[in-house]
Coordinates of C-alpha atoms in Angstrom, one line a residue:
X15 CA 25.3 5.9 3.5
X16 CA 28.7 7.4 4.4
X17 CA 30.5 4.4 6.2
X18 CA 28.7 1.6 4.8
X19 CA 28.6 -0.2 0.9
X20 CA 25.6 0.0 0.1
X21 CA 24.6 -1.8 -3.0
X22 CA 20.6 -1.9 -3.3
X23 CA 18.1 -0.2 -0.8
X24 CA 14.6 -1.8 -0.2
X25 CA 12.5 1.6 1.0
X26 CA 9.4 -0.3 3.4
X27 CA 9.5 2.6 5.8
X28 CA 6.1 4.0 5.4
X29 CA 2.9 4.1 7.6
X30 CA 0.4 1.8 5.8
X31 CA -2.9 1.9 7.7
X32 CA -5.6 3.9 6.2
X33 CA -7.8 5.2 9.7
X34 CA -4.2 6.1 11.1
X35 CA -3.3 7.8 8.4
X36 CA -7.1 9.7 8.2
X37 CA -6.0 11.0 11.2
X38 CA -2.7 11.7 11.2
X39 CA -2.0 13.0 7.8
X40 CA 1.0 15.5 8.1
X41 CA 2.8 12.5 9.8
X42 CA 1.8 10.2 7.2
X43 CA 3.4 12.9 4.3
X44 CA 6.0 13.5 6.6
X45 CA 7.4 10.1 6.8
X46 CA 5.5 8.6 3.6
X47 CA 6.5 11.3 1.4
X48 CA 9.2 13.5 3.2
X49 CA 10.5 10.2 4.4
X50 CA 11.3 8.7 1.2
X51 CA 12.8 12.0 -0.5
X52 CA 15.3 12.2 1.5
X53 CA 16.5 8.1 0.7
X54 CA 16.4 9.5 -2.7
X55 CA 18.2 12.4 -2.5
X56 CA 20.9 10.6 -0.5
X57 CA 20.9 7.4 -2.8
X58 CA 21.3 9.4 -6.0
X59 CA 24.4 11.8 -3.8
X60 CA 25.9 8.5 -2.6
X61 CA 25.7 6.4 -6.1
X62 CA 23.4 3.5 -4.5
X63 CA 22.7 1.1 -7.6
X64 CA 19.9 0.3 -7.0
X65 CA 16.6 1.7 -5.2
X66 CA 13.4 -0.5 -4.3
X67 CA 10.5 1.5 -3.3
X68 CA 7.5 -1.3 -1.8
X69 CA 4.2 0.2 -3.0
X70 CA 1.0 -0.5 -2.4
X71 CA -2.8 -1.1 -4.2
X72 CA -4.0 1.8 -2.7
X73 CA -1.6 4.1 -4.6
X74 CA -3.9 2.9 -7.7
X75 CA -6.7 5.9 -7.9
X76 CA -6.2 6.5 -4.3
X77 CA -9.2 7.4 -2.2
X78 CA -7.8 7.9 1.3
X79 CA -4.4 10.5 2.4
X80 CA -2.2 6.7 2.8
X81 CA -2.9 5.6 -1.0
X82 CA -2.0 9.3 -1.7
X83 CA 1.3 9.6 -0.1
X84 CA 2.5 6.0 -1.3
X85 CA 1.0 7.3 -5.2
X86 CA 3.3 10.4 -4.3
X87 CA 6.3 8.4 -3.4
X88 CA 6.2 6.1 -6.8
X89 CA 6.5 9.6 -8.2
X90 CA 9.4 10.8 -6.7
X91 CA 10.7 7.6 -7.7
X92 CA 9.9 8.0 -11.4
X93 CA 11.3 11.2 -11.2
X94 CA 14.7 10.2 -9.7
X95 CA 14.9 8.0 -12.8
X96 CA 14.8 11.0 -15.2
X97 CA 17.3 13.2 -13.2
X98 CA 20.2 11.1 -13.2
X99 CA 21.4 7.2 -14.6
X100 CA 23.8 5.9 -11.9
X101 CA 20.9 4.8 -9.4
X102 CA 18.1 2.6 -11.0
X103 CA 14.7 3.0 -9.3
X104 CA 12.1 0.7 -9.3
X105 CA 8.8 0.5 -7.7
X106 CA 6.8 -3.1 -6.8
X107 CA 3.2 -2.7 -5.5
X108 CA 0.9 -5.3 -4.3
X109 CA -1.7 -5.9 -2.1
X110 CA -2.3 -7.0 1.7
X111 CA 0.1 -9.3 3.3
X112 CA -1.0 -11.8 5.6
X113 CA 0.0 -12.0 9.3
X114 CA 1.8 -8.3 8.3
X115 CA 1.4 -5.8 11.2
X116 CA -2.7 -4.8 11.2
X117 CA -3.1 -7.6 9.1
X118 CA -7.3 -8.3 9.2
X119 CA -5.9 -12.4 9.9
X120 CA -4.4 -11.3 13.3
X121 CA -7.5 -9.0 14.3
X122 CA -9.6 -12.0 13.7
X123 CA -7.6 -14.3 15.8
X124 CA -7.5 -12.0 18.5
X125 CA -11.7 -11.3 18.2
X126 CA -12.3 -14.7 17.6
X127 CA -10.2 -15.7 21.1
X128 CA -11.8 -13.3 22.7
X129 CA -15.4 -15.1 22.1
X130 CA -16.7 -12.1 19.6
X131 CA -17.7 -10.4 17.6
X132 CA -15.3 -10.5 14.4
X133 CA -15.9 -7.1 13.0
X134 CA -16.2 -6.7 9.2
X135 CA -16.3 -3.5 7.8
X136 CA -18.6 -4.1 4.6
X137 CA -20.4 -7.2 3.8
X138 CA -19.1 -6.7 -0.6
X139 CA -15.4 -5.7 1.0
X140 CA -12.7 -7.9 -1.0
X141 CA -9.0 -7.7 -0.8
X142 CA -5.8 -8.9 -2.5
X143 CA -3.9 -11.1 -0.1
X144 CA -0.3 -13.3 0.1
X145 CA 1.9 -14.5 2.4
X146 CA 4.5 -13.0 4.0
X147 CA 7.3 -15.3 2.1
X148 CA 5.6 -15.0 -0.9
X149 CA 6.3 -10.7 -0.8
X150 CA 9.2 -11.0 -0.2
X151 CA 10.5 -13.3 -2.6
X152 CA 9.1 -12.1 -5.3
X153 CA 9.8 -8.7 -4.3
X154 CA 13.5 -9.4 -4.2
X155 CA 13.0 -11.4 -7.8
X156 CA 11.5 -8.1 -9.5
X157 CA 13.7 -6.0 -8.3
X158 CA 17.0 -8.0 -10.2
X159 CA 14.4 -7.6 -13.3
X160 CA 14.5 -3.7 -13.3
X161 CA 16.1 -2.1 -16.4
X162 CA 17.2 1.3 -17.5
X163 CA 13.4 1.5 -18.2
X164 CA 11.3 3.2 -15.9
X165 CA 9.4 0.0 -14.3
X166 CA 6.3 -0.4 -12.2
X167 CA 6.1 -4.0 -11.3
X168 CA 3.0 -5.7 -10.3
X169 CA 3.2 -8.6 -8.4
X170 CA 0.4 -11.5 -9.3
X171 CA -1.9 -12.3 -6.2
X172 CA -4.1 -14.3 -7.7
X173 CA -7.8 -13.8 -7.1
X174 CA -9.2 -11.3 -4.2
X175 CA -10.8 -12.7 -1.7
X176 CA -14.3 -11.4 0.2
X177 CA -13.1 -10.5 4.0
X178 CA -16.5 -11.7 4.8
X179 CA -16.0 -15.4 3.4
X180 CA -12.1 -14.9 5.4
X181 CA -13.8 -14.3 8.2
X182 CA -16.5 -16.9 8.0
X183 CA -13.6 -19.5 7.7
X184 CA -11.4 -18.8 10.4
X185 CA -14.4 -19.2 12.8
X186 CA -15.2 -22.7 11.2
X187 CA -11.5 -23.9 11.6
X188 CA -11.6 -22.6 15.5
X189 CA -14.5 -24.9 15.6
X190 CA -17.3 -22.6 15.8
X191 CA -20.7 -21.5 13.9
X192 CA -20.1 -18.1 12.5
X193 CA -23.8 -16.1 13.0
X194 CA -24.3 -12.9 10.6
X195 CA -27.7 -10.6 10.9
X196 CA -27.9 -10.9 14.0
X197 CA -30.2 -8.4 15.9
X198 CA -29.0 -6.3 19.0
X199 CA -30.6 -8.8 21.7
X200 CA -29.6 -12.3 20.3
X201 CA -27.1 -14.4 22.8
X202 CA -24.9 -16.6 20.6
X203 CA -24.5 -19.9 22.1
X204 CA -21.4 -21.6 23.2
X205 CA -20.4 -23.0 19.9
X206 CA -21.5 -20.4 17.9
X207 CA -19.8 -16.7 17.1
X208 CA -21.1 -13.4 16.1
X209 CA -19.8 -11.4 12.9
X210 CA -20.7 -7.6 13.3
X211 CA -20.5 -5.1 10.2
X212 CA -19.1 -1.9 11.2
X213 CA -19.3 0.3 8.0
X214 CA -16.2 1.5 5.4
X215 CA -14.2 3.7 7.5
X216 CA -13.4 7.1 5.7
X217 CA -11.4 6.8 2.6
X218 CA -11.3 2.7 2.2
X219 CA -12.6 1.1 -0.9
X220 CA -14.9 -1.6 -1.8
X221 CA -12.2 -3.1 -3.7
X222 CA -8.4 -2.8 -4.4
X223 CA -7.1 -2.5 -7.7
X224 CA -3.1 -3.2 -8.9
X225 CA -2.8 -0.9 -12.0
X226 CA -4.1 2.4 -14.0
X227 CA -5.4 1.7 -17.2
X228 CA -2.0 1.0 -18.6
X229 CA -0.4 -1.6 -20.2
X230 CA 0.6 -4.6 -18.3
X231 CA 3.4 -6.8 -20.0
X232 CA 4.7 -10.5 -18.8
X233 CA 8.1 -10.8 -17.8
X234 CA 10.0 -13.9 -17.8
X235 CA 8.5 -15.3 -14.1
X236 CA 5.0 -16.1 -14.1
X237 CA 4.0 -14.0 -11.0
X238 CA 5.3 -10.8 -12.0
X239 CA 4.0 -7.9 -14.4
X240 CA 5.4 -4.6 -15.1
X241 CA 3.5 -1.1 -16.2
X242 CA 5.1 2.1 -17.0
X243 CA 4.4 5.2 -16.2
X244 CA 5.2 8.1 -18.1
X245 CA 5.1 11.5 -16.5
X246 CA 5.3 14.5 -18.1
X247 CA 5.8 18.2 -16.8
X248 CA 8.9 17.2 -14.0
X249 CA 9.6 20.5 -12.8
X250 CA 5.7 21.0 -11.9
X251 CA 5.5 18.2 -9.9
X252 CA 8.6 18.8 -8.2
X253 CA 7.6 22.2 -6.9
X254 CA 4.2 20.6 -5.9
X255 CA 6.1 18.4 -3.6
X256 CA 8.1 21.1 -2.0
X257 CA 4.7 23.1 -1.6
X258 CA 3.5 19.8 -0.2
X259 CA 6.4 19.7 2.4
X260 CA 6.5 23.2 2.8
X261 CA 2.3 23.1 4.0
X262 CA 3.2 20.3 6.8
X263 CA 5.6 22.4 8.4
X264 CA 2.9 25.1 8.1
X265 CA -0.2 22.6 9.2
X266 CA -2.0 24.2 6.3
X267 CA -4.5 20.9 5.8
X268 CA -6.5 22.7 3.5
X269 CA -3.9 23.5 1.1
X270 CA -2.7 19.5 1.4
X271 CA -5.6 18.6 0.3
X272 CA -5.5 20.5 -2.9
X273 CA -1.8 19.7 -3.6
X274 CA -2.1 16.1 -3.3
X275 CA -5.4 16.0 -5.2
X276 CA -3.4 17.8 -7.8

């Protein structure tokens, strides 16, 4: 920040996966939450133009500690925008991105090489998905959008799609017969795969949702949307993010909990 020009910061630091972060959850806050404070603090010292902070669905009624943490750092976000006006902050959230790190595409590559089974965690599971390109692009085209206005932009992508059906596919275009229902004894034969359903882990949803119940506006490219957020009562979230902090350095999980659900 010191020795280098710095006009726009993209924040994509964070730890995304929701079992890690089930079981790690004062390193998720730390680095999720703690993490991006600090980029804030130091963007607004060091008169940084412009801040990006990459979002996710899960921050959208979040149901698990990873959708928390990324929910708390569009806040601290919004709230940088009403301290100061020399660094614009802006927040773009979207969904899954194929052939990301943990991305469910790689997994099934791997399972599917492997001869079996492709594990599925819920038969009715759908998700949001784009491509890698695609992210970024549009990312980087929302973010020379942002106004003085506090922005939450939403990136389009498109229709979600049942990780069952994904699944299903991929074995048919490695040439195989995907077999579902399955019971404990049956041997698949040699052209023929097994999909296994493994149950939600703790805290992941059915299905993935991009907004509150807000009001999403067009802008002038056809992919991108933009929400607001207004947040009242600044000075009460702040001090529930420094007791946040404050009950990581403690390891006080219970009283995480109740913050964050706060």
């Amino acid at each position: 920040f010191i020795t280098l020009n710095i006009d726009t910061i993209f924040h994509a630091a964070a730890y995304k996966h929701v079992p890690v972060l089930e079981r790690n959850i004062i390193e998720g806050i730390k680095n999720n939450v703690y993490g991006t404070k600090l980029l804030i603090d130091f963007s607004i010292k060091y008169n940084i133009k412009k801040f990006v902070l990459i979002s996710s669905d899960k921050a959208v009624r979040p149901t698990n500690y990873m959708g928390a943490t990324k929910r708390v750092a569009e806040i601290l976000c919004l709230l940088g925008n009403q301290v100061q006006n020399k660094t614009k902050f802006c927040i773009v959230r979207f969904g899954n991105v194929l052939g990301s790190s943990g991305s469910v595409v790689p997994l099934f590559n791997s399972q599917i090489l492997k001869g079996g089974p492709v594990t599925v965690t819920d038969r009715r599971i759908e998700r949001y998905f784009m491509t890698i390109k695609e992210a970024t692009e549009l990312v980087i085209q929302a973010s020379a959008m942002s106004s003085k206005v506090v922005e939450i932009f939403i990136l389009d992508m498109g229709k979600r799609i049942k990780i069952l059906e994904l699944a299903k596919q991929m074995i048919k275009l490695s040439g195989l017969v995907p077999i579902i229902d399955a019971n404990d004894n049956y041997k698949p034969k040699p052209n023929e795969l097994l999909i296994k359903f493994t149950g939600l882990r703790p805290g992941e949803k059915l299905v993935e949702e991009l907004f509150h119940n807000t009001k999403v506006l067009n802008t002038k490219h056809p992919r991108i949307m933009k929400t607001s957020d207004n947040l009242l009562l600044n000075n009460i979230l702040n001090k529930n993010i420094t007791q946040l902090i404050k009950s990581c350095d403690e390891n006080n999980l219970k009283k995480i909990s109740r913050i964050l659900f706060k």
